[in-house]
Amino acid sequence: MPRHTEKRLLPYTPEQLFDLVADVGRYQEFLPWVAATRIRSNSESEMVADLVVGFKALKETFTSKVRKKRAEAIEIDYVEGPLKYLHNAWKFRAAPGGTEVDFCVDFAFRSRIFEALAGQMFDRALRRMINAFEERAAVLYGAGASGRSSPSAQSAA
């Protein structure tokens, strides 16, 4: 069961980073392996969305419930799809030079075969996804005053 937590200081406001992460409908524009998105429902505090994730011919649809607390936190919980469970949390806190972002993802596949494959590629795939969010922020908001982030990460399998 892969689990990853990470903390980064990014040169953007909490509102900017919250808006970026909450804009699930645009994930296919910049996140690797996201082929399509569909927003089933969306309000100020909650969203239900489908993500079609895949690589080459292998595609799966995930449905998630997204709970939003404007500019402070976003929590994503798995509803339906090929996983046993998934929990993903983003927390945004204003800090000198920008925003401290706490990120955590914890999930498990139903299939032990997929679990074994994911364990081998999990860290690399997660780094690509986190970097994609950072690159998207730079495109949307500019490089920022603080320059590059300073990651401190912990992973556990």
Short mmCIF file of N, CA and C in Angstrom, two decimals:
data_model
loop_
_atom_site.label_atom_id
_atom_site.label_comp_id
_atom_site.label_asym_id
_atom_site.label_seq_id
_atom_site.Cartn_x
_atom_site.Cartn_y
_atom_site.Cartn_z
N MET A 1 0.84 -1.18 0.00
CA MET A 1 0.00 0.00 0.00
C MET A 1 0.88 1.24 0.00
N PRO A 2 1.10 1.84 -1.17
CA PRO A 2 1.94 3.02 -1.25
C PRO A 2 1.36 4.20 -0.48
N ARG A 3 2.25 4.91 0.20
CA ARG A 3 1.89 6.13 0.91
C ARG A 3 3.04 7.11 0.72
N HIS A 4 2.69 8.37 0.49
CA HIS A 4 3.71 9.38 0.28
C HIS A 4 3.25 10.68 0.92
N THR A 5 4.15 11.32 1.65
CA THR A 5 3.89 12.66 2.17
C THR A 5 5.04 13.56 1.75
N GLU A 6 4.70 14.80 1.52
CA GLU A 6 5.71 15.74 1.06
C GLU A 6 5.31 17.15 1.50
N LYS A 7 6.31 17.97 1.77
CA LYS A 7 6.09 19.37 2.13
C LYS A 7 6.98 20.21 1.22
N ARG A 8 6.41 21.26 0.64
CA ARG A 8 7.17 22.15 -0.23
C ARG A 8 6.78 23.60 0.05
N LEU A 9 7.75 24.48 -0.14
CA LEU A 9 7.49 25.91 -0.10
C LEU A 9 7.47 26.38 -1.55
N LEU A 10 6.33 26.91 -1.96
CA LEU A 10 6.17 27.38 -3.34
C LEU A 10 5.90 28.88 -3.35
N PRO A 11 6.41 29.59 -4.35
CA PRO A 11 6.32 31.05 -4.39
C PRO A 11 4.99 31.58 -4.93
N TYR A 12 3.88 31.04 -4.43
CA TYR A 12 2.55 31.45 -4.86
C TYR A 12 1.68 31.62 -3.63
N THR A 13 0.53 32.24 -3.81
CA THR A 13 -0.38 32.43 -2.68
C THR A 13 -1.17 31.14 -2.42
N PRO A 14 -1.69 30.98 -1.20
CA PRO A 14 -2.55 29.81 -0.96
C PRO A 14 -3.75 29.77 -1.91
N GLU A 15 -4.31 30.93 -2.24
CA GLU A 15 -5.46 30.98 -3.14
C GLU A 15 -5.09 30.47 -4.53
N GLN A 16 -3.91 30.86 -5.02
CA GLN A 16 -3.49 30.40 -6.35
C GLN A 16 -3.31 28.89 -6.37
N LEU A 17 -2.66 28.34 -5.36
CA LEU A 17 -2.42 26.89 -5.33
C LEU A 17 -3.71 26.12 -5.10
N PHE A 18 -4.58 26.65 -4.26
CA PHE A 18 -5.88 26.02 -4.06
C PHE A 18 -6.64 25.96 -5.39
N ASP A 19 -6.69 27.10 -6.11
CA ASP A 19 -7.40 27.14 -7.40
C ASP A 19 -6.83 26.14 -8.39
N LEU A 20 -5.51 26.02 -8.42
CA LEU A 20 -4.85 25.08 -9.34
C LEU A 20 -5.26 23.64 -9.03
N VAL A 21 -5.19 23.24 -7.77
CA VAL A 21 -5.51 21.86 -7.39
C VAL A 21 -7.02 21.59 -7.53
N ALA A 22 -7.84 22.59 -7.22
CA ALA A 22 -9.30 22.41 -7.29
C ALA A 22 -9.83 22.38 -8.72
N ASP A 23 -9.03 22.78 -9.70
CA ASP A 23 -9.48 22.83 -11.10
C ASP A 23 -9.33 21.46 -11.77
N VAL A 24 -10.03 20.49 -11.24
CA VAL A 24 -9.94 19.10 -11.69
C VAL A 24 -10.28 18.97 -13.18
N GLY A 25 -11.19 19.78 -13.66
CA GLY A 25 -11.62 19.72 -15.05
C GLY A 25 -10.51 19.99 -16.06
N ARG A 26 -9.39 20.55 -15.60
CA ARG A 26 -8.27 20.85 -16.51
C ARG A 26 -7.08 19.92 -16.31
N TYR A 27 -7.21 18.92 -15.46
CA TYR A 27 -6.08 18.02 -15.18
C TYR A 27 -5.51 17.37 -16.43
N GLN A 28 -6.37 17.01 -17.39
CA GLN A 28 -5.86 16.34 -18.59
C GLN A 28 -4.95 17.25 -19.40
N GLU A 29 -4.98 18.56 -19.15
CA GLU A 29 -4.12 19.49 -19.88
C GLU A 29 -2.66 19.43 -19.41
N PHE A 30 -2.42 18.97 -18.18
CA PHE A 30 -1.05 19.03 -17.68
C PHE A 30 -0.59 17.84 -16.84
N LEU A 31 -1.48 16.99 -16.39
CA LEU A 31 -1.06 15.85 -15.57
C LEU A 31 -0.78 14.63 -16.44
N PRO A 32 0.37 14.01 -16.23
CA PRO A 32 0.67 12.80 -17.00
C PRO A 32 -0.36 11.71 -16.68
N TRP A 33 -0.71 10.97 -17.66
CA TRP A 33 -1.60 9.80 -17.56
C TRP A 33 -3.07 10.14 -17.36
N VAL A 34 -3.44 11.42 -17.22
CA VAL A 34 -4.86 11.77 -17.13
C VAL A 34 -5.34 12.04 -18.56
N ALA A 35 -6.19 11.15 -19.04
CA ALA A 35 -6.67 11.24 -20.42
C ALA A 35 -7.93 12.09 -20.54
N ALA A 36 -8.77 12.10 -19.50
CA ALA A 36 -10.02 12.85 -19.55
C ALA A 36 -10.54 13.06 -18.13
N THR A 37 -11.38 14.08 -17.98
CA THR A 37 -12.05 14.34 -16.71
C THR A 37 -13.52 14.64 -16.97
N ARG A 38 -14.34 14.33 -16.00
CA ARG A 38 -15.76 14.68 -16.06
C ARG A 38 -16.19 15.09 -14.66
N ILE A 39 -16.72 16.29 -14.55
CA ILE A 39 -17.21 16.79 -13.27
C ILE A 39 -18.68 16.40 -13.16
N ARG A 40 -19.01 15.55 -12.20
CA ARG A 40 -20.41 15.13 -12.01
C ARG A 40 -21.20 16.18 -11.25
N SER A 41 -20.58 16.76 -10.23
CA SER A 41 -21.22 17.82 -9.45
C SER A 41 -20.12 18.69 -8.86
N ASN A 42 -20.45 19.96 -8.61
CA ASN A 42 -19.45 20.87 -8.09
C ASN A 42 -20.12 21.99 -7.32
N SER A 43 -19.67 22.23 -6.11
CA SER A 43 -20.13 23.36 -5.30
C SER A 43 -18.91 24.00 -4.66
N GLU A 44 -19.12 25.02 -3.87
CA GLU A 44 -18.02 25.71 -3.20
C GLU A 44 -17.24 24.77 -2.29
N SER A 45 -17.93 23.77 -1.71
CA SER A 45 -17.29 22.92 -0.71
C SER A 45 -17.07 21.46 -1.12
N GLU A 46 -17.70 21.03 -2.23
CA GLU A 46 -17.57 19.62 -2.59
C GLU A 46 -17.74 19.42 -4.10
N MET A 47 -17.00 18.44 -4.60
CA MET A 47 -17.08 18.07 -6.02
C MET A 47 -17.05 16.55 -6.11
N VAL A 48 -17.73 16.00 -7.10
CA VAL A 48 -17.59 14.60 -7.46
C VAL A 48 -17.13 14.59 -8.92
N ALA A 49 -16.01 13.88 -9.15
CA ALA A 49 -15.41 13.91 -10.49
C ALA A 49 -14.91 12.54 -10.88
N ASP A 50 -14.92 12.29 -12.20
CA ASP A 50 -14.33 11.09 -12.79
C ASP A 50 -13.04 11.49 -13.48
N LEU A 51 -12.01 10.69 -13.30
CA LEU A 51 -10.76 10.85 -14.04
C LEU A 51 -10.51 9.57 -14.80
N VAL A 52 -10.23 9.69 -16.10
CA VAL A 52 -9.80 8.55 -16.89
C VAL A 52 -8.28 8.61 -16.92
N VAL A 53 -7.67 7.60 -16.33
CA VAL A 53 -6.22 7.54 -16.19
C VAL A 53 -5.73 6.33 -16.97
N GLY A 54 -4.64 6.52 -17.71
CA GLY A 54 -4.16 5.38 -18.47
C GLY A 54 -2.79 5.60 -19.07
N PHE A 55 -2.29 4.50 -19.58
CA PHE A 55 -1.02 4.50 -20.27
C PHE A 55 -1.16 3.55 -21.44
N LYS A 56 -0.98 4.06 -22.66
CA LYS A 56 -1.17 3.30 -23.89
C LYS A 56 -2.59 2.72 -23.93
N ALA A 57 -2.74 1.41 -24.07
CA ALA A 57 -4.07 0.82 -24.21
C ALA A 57 -4.78 0.59 -22.88
N LEU A 58 -4.08 0.67 -21.77
CA LEU A 58 -4.65 0.43 -20.44
C LEU A 58 -5.25 1.72 -19.90
N LYS A 59 -6.58 1.75 -19.72
CA LYS A 59 -7.26 2.93 -19.19
C LYS A 59 -8.24 2.50 -18.11
N GLU A 60 -8.31 3.29 -17.06
CA GLU A 60 -9.24 3.04 -15.96
C GLU A 60 -9.92 4.35 -15.58
N THR A 61 -11.17 4.25 -15.12
CA THR A 61 -11.91 5.42 -14.66
C THR A 61 -12.00 5.38 -13.14
N PHE A 62 -11.67 6.48 -12.51
CA PHE A 62 -11.74 6.64 -11.07
C PHE A 62 -12.77 7.71 -10.75
N THR A 63 -13.62 7.46 -9.80
CA THR A 63 -14.54 8.48 -9.32
C THR A 63 -14.10 8.86 -7.91
N SER A 64 -14.03 10.16 -7.68
CA SER A 64 -13.57 10.67 -6.38
C SER A 64 -14.49 11.76 -5.88
N LYS A 65 -14.55 11.88 -4.56
CA LYS A 65 -15.24 12.98 -3.91
C LYS A 65 -14.16 13.94 -3.41
N VAL A 66 -14.30 15.20 -3.77
CA VAL A 66 -13.32 16.22 -3.43
C VAL A 66 -13.98 17.20 -2.45
N ARG A 67 -13.41 17.30 -1.25
CA ARG A 67 -13.90 18.25 -0.26
C ARG A 67 -12.96 19.45 -0.25
N LYS A 68 -13.54 20.65 -0.37
CA LYS A 68 -12.74 21.86 -0.52
C LYS A 68 -13.01 22.83 0.63
N LYS A 69 -11.93 23.32 1.23
CA LYS A 69 -12.00 24.40 2.21
C LYS A 69 -11.13 25.52 1.63
N ARG A 70 -11.78 26.52 1.05
CA ARG A 70 -11.15 27.54 0.22
C ARG A 70 -9.82 28.05 0.80
N ALA A 71 -8.80 27.91 -0.02
CA ALA A 71 -7.43 28.40 0.22
C ALA A 71 -6.74 27.73 1.40
N GLU A 72 -7.35 26.71 2.02
CA GLU A 72 -6.72 26.04 3.15
C GLU A 72 -6.43 24.57 2.89
N ALA A 73 -7.41 23.87 2.32
CA ALA A 73 -7.24 22.42 2.18
C ALA A 73 -8.15 21.84 1.10
N ILE A 74 -7.67 20.75 0.51
CA ILE A 74 -8.46 19.94 -0.41
C ILE A 74 -8.21 18.49 -0.02
N GLU A 75 -9.29 17.74 0.17
CA GLU A 75 -9.18 16.31 0.50
C GLU A 75 -9.96 15.52 -0.53
N ILE A 76 -9.31 14.48 -1.05
CA ILE A 76 -9.90 13.65 -2.10
C ILE A 76 -10.03 12.24 -1.57
N ASP A 77 -11.23 11.69 -1.69
CA ASP A 77 -11.47 10.31 -1.29
C ASP A 77 -12.09 9.55 -2.45
N TYR A 78 -11.62 8.36 -2.62
CA TYR A 78 -12.02 7.45 -3.68
C TYR A 78 -13.46 6.99 -3.47
N VAL A 79 -14.23 6.96 -4.56
CA VAL A 79 -15.61 6.48 -4.52
C VAL A 79 -15.74 5.16 -5.27
N GLU A 80 -15.18 5.12 -6.50
CA GLU A 80 -15.39 3.94 -7.36
C GLU A 80 -14.26 3.81 -8.36
N GLY A 81 -13.93 2.56 -8.72
CA GLY A 81 -12.90 2.29 -9.71
C GLY A 81 -12.07 1.08 -9.33
N PRO A 82 -10.86 0.96 -9.88
CA PRO A 82 -10.05 -0.25 -9.70
C PRO A 82 -9.25 -0.32 -8.39
N LEU A 83 -9.34 0.70 -7.56
CA LEU A 83 -8.58 0.70 -6.32
C LEU A 83 -9.36 0.10 -5.16
N LYS A 84 -8.63 -0.28 -4.14
CA LYS A 84 -9.26 -0.69 -2.88
C LYS A 84 -9.66 0.57 -2.12
N TYR A 85 -8.74 1.55 -2.08
CA TYR A 85 -9.03 2.85 -1.48
C TYR A 85 -8.01 3.87 -1.97
N LEU A 86 -8.35 5.14 -1.78
CA LEU A 86 -7.43 6.24 -2.08
C LEU A 86 -7.82 7.42 -1.21
N HIS A 87 -6.83 8.01 -0.57
CA HIS A 87 -7.03 9.27 0.14
C HIS A 87 -5.88 10.18 -0.23
N ASN A 88 -6.21 11.39 -0.61
CA ASN A 88 -5.22 12.39 -1.04
C ASN A 88 -5.58 13.70 -0.34
N ALA A 89 -4.59 14.35 0.25
CA ALA A 89 -4.85 15.61 0.96
C ALA A 89 -3.81 16.65 0.57
N TRP A 90 -4.28 17.86 0.38
CA TRP A 90 -3.44 19.04 0.13
C TRP A 90 -3.78 20.05 1.20
N LYS A 91 -2.76 20.62 1.84
CA LYS A 91 -2.98 21.70 2.81
C LYS A 91 -2.10 22.87 2.39
N PHE A 92 -2.66 24.07 2.46
CA PHE A 92 -1.98 25.28 2.01
C PHE A 92 -1.89 26.26 3.19
N ARG A 93 -0.66 26.72 3.50
CA ARG A 93 -0.47 27.64 4.60
C ARG A 93 0.48 28.75 4.15
N ALA A 94 0.02 30.01 4.30
CA ALA A 94 0.88 31.14 3.95
C ALA A 94 2.15 31.08 4.78
N ALA A 95 3.28 31.35 4.13
CA ALA A 95 4.58 31.31 4.78
C ALA A 95 5.45 32.39 4.15
N PRO A 96 6.50 32.82 4.84
CA PRO A 96 7.40 33.80 4.21
C PRO A 96 7.92 33.26 2.87
N GLY A 97 7.76 34.05 1.83
CA GLY A 97 8.22 33.64 0.50
C GLY A 97 7.18 32.90 -0.32
N GLY A 98 5.99 32.67 0.23
CA GLY A 98 4.96 31.99 -0.56
C GLY A 98 4.01 31.17 0.29
N THR A 99 3.87 29.91 -0.08
CA THR A 99 2.92 29.01 0.59
C THR A 99 3.59 27.68 0.88
N GLU A 100 3.40 27.21 2.10
CA GLU A 100 3.84 25.87 2.44
C GLU A 100 2.72 24.91 2.05
N VAL A 101 3.07 23.93 1.24
CA VAL A 101 2.10 22.94 0.77
C VAL A 101 2.44 21.61 1.42
N ASP A 102 1.48 21.04 2.12
CA ASP A 102 1.59 19.68 2.64
C ASP A 102 0.76 18.79 1.74
N PHE A 103 1.37 17.75 1.23
CA PHE A 103 0.71 16.83 0.30
C PHE A 103 0.83 15.41 0.85
N CYS A 104 -0.25 14.67 0.79
CA CYS A 104 -0.23 13.27 1.22
C CYS A 104 -1.13 12.47 0.30
N VAL A 105 -0.65 11.30 -0.10
CA VAL A 105 -1.47 10.36 -0.86
C VAL A 105 -1.26 8.97 -0.29
N ASP A 106 -2.34 8.25 -0.14
CA ASP A 106 -2.33 6.90 0.41
C ASP A 106 -3.36 6.09 -0.38
N PHE A 107 -2.94 4.97 -0.96
CA PHE A 107 -3.88 4.17 -1.74
C PHE A 107 -3.45 2.72 -1.78
N ALA A 108 -4.38 1.87 -2.22
CA ALA A 108 -4.08 0.46 -2.44
C ALA A 108 -4.91 -0.02 -3.62
N PHE A 109 -4.29 -0.88 -4.43
CA PHE A 109 -4.99 -1.52 -5.55
C PHE A 109 -5.74 -2.74 -5.05
N ARG A 110 -6.81 -3.09 -5.75
CA ARG A 110 -7.53 -4.33 -5.45
C ARG A 110 -6.66 -5.54 -5.82
N SER A 111 -5.94 -5.42 -6.93
CA SER A 111 -5.13 -6.51 -7.46
C SER A 111 -3.72 -6.48 -6.87
N ARG A 112 -3.25 -7.62 -6.39
CA ARG A 112 -1.89 -7.71 -5.85
C ARG A 112 -0.84 -7.53 -6.96
N ILE A 113 -1.19 -7.91 -8.18
CA ILE A 113 -0.27 -7.72 -9.31
C ILE A 113 -0.05 -6.23 -9.55
N PHE A 114 -1.16 -5.45 -9.62
CA PHE A 114 -1.04 -4.01 -9.79
C PHE A 114 -0.32 -3.38 -8.61
N GLU A 115 -0.57 -3.89 -7.42
CA GLU A 115 0.09 -3.38 -6.22
C GLU A 115 1.61 -3.54 -6.34
N ALA A 116 2.04 -4.69 -6.80
CA ALA A 116 3.47 -4.94 -6.96
C ALA A 116 4.07 -4.03 -8.03
N LEU A 117 3.36 -3.86 -9.15
CA LEU A 117 3.84 -2.97 -10.21
C LEU A 117 3.88 -1.52 -9.73
N ALA A 118 2.86 -1.11 -9.02
CA ALA A 118 2.80 0.27 -8.53
C ALA A 118 3.92 0.54 -7.56
N GLY A 119 4.25 -0.41 -6.72
CA GLY A 119 5.33 -0.22 -5.77
C GLY A 119 6.65 0.07 -6.45
N GLN A 120 6.88 -0.53 -7.60
CA GLN A 120 8.12 -0.32 -8.34
C GLN A 120 8.18 1.06 -9.00
N MET A 121 7.04 1.59 -9.40
CA MET A 121 7.01 2.84 -10.17
C MET A 121 6.42 4.01 -9.39
N PHE A 122 5.95 3.76 -8.19
CA PHE A 122 5.18 4.75 -7.44
C PHE A 122 5.93 6.07 -7.24
N ASP A 123 7.15 6.00 -6.70
CA ASP A 123 7.88 7.24 -6.40
C ASP A 123 8.14 8.06 -7.65
N ARG A 124 8.56 7.41 -8.72
CA ARG A 124 8.85 8.13 -9.97
C ARG A 124 7.57 8.76 -10.53
N ALA A 125 6.48 8.03 -10.55
CA ALA A 125 5.22 8.55 -11.07
C ALA A 125 4.72 9.72 -10.22
N LEU A 126 4.83 9.58 -8.91
CA LEU A 126 4.38 10.64 -8.03
C LEU A 126 5.20 11.91 -8.21
N ARG A 127 6.50 11.78 -8.34
CA ARG A 127 7.36 12.95 -8.58
C ARG A 127 6.96 13.66 -9.88
N ARG A 128 6.67 12.87 -10.92
CA ARG A 128 6.24 13.47 -12.19
C ARG A 128 4.94 14.26 -12.02
N MET A 129 4.02 13.71 -11.25
CA MET A 129 2.74 14.39 -11.04
C MET A 129 2.92 15.67 -10.21
N ILE A 130 3.70 15.60 -9.15
CA ILE A 130 3.93 16.79 -8.32
C ILE A 130 4.65 17.86 -9.14
N ASN A 131 5.64 17.46 -9.92
CA ASN A 131 6.35 18.42 -10.78
C ASN A 131 5.40 19.03 -11.81
N ALA A 132 4.44 18.24 -12.30
CA ALA A 132 3.47 18.77 -13.26
C ALA A 132 2.62 19.87 -12.63
N PHE A 133 2.24 19.72 -11.36
CA PHE A 133 1.50 20.77 -10.67
C PHE A 133 2.37 22.03 -10.53
N GLU A 134 3.64 21.85 -10.15
CA GLU A 134 4.54 22.99 -10.02
C GLU A 134 4.74 23.71 -11.35
N GLU A 135 4.94 22.95 -12.43
CA GLU A 135 5.12 23.55 -13.75
C GLU A 135 3.86 24.28 -14.19
N ARG A 136 2.70 23.72 -13.89
CA ARG A 136 1.43 24.37 -14.24
C ARG A 136 1.30 25.69 -13.48
N ALA A 137 1.68 25.71 -12.20
CA ALA A 137 1.63 26.94 -11.41
C ALA A 137 2.53 28.00 -12.04
N ALA A 138 3.72 27.62 -12.49
CA ALA A 138 4.64 28.57 -13.12
C ALA A 138 4.05 29.13 -14.41
N VAL A 139 3.37 28.28 -15.18
CA VAL A 139 2.73 28.73 -16.43
C VAL A 139 1.60 29.71 -16.11
N LEU A 140 0.77 29.38 -15.12
CA LEU A 140 -0.39 30.21 -14.79
C LEU A 140 -0.02 31.50 -14.06
N TYR A 141 0.94 31.42 -13.14
CA TYR A 141 1.19 32.53 -12.22
C TYR A 141 2.58 33.14 -12.35
N GLY A 142 3.44 32.60 -13.19
CA GLY A 142 4.80 33.09 -13.32
C GLY A 142 5.73 32.35 -12.38
N ALA A 143 7.02 32.63 -12.51
CA ALA A 143 8.02 31.90 -11.72
C ALA A 143 7.94 32.23 -10.24
N GLY A 144 7.40 33.39 -9.85
CA GLY A 144 7.28 33.74 -8.45
C GLY A 144 8.55 34.36 -7.91
N ALA A 145 8.43 35.01 -6.78
CA ALA A 145 9.55 35.75 -6.19
C ALA A 145 10.54 34.85 -5.48
N SER A 146 10.11 33.68 -5.04
CA SER A 146 10.98 32.84 -4.22
C SER A 146 11.78 31.83 -5.01
N GLY A 147 11.60 31.77 -6.32
CA GLY A 147 12.35 30.81 -7.13
C GLY A 147 11.82 29.40 -6.97
N ARG A 148 12.68 28.41 -7.10
CA ARG A 148 12.29 27.00 -7.05
C ARG A 148 11.89 26.58 -5.65
N SER A 149 11.17 25.49 -5.58
CA SER A 149 10.73 24.96 -4.29
C SER A 149 11.86 24.23 -3.60
N SER A 150 11.67 24.00 -2.33
CA SER A 150 12.64 23.20 -1.58
C SER A 150 11.91 22.00 -1.02
N PRO A 151 11.95 20.86 -1.72
CA PRO A 151 11.19 19.70 -1.28
C PRO A 151 11.85 18.99 -0.10
N SER A 152 10.98 18.48 0.75
CA SER A 152 11.43 17.52 1.77
C SER A 152 10.38 16.43 1.76
N ALA A 153 10.77 15.25 1.38
CA ALA A 153 9.78 14.20 1.15
C ALA A 153 10.05 12.99 2.01
N GLN A 154 8.97 12.27 2.27
CA GLN A 154 9.05 10.99 2.96
C GLN A 154 8.14 10.04 2.23
N SER A 155 8.61 8.84 1.97
CA SER A 155 7.79 7.82 1.33
C SER A 155 7.84 6.56 2.17
N ALA A 156 6.76 5.83 2.12
CA ALA A 156 6.72 4.52 2.78
C ALA A 156 5.87 3.61 1.93
N ALA A 157 6.23 2.36 1.87
CA ALA A 157 5.44 1.41 1.08
C ALA A 157 4.75 0.46 2.00
#
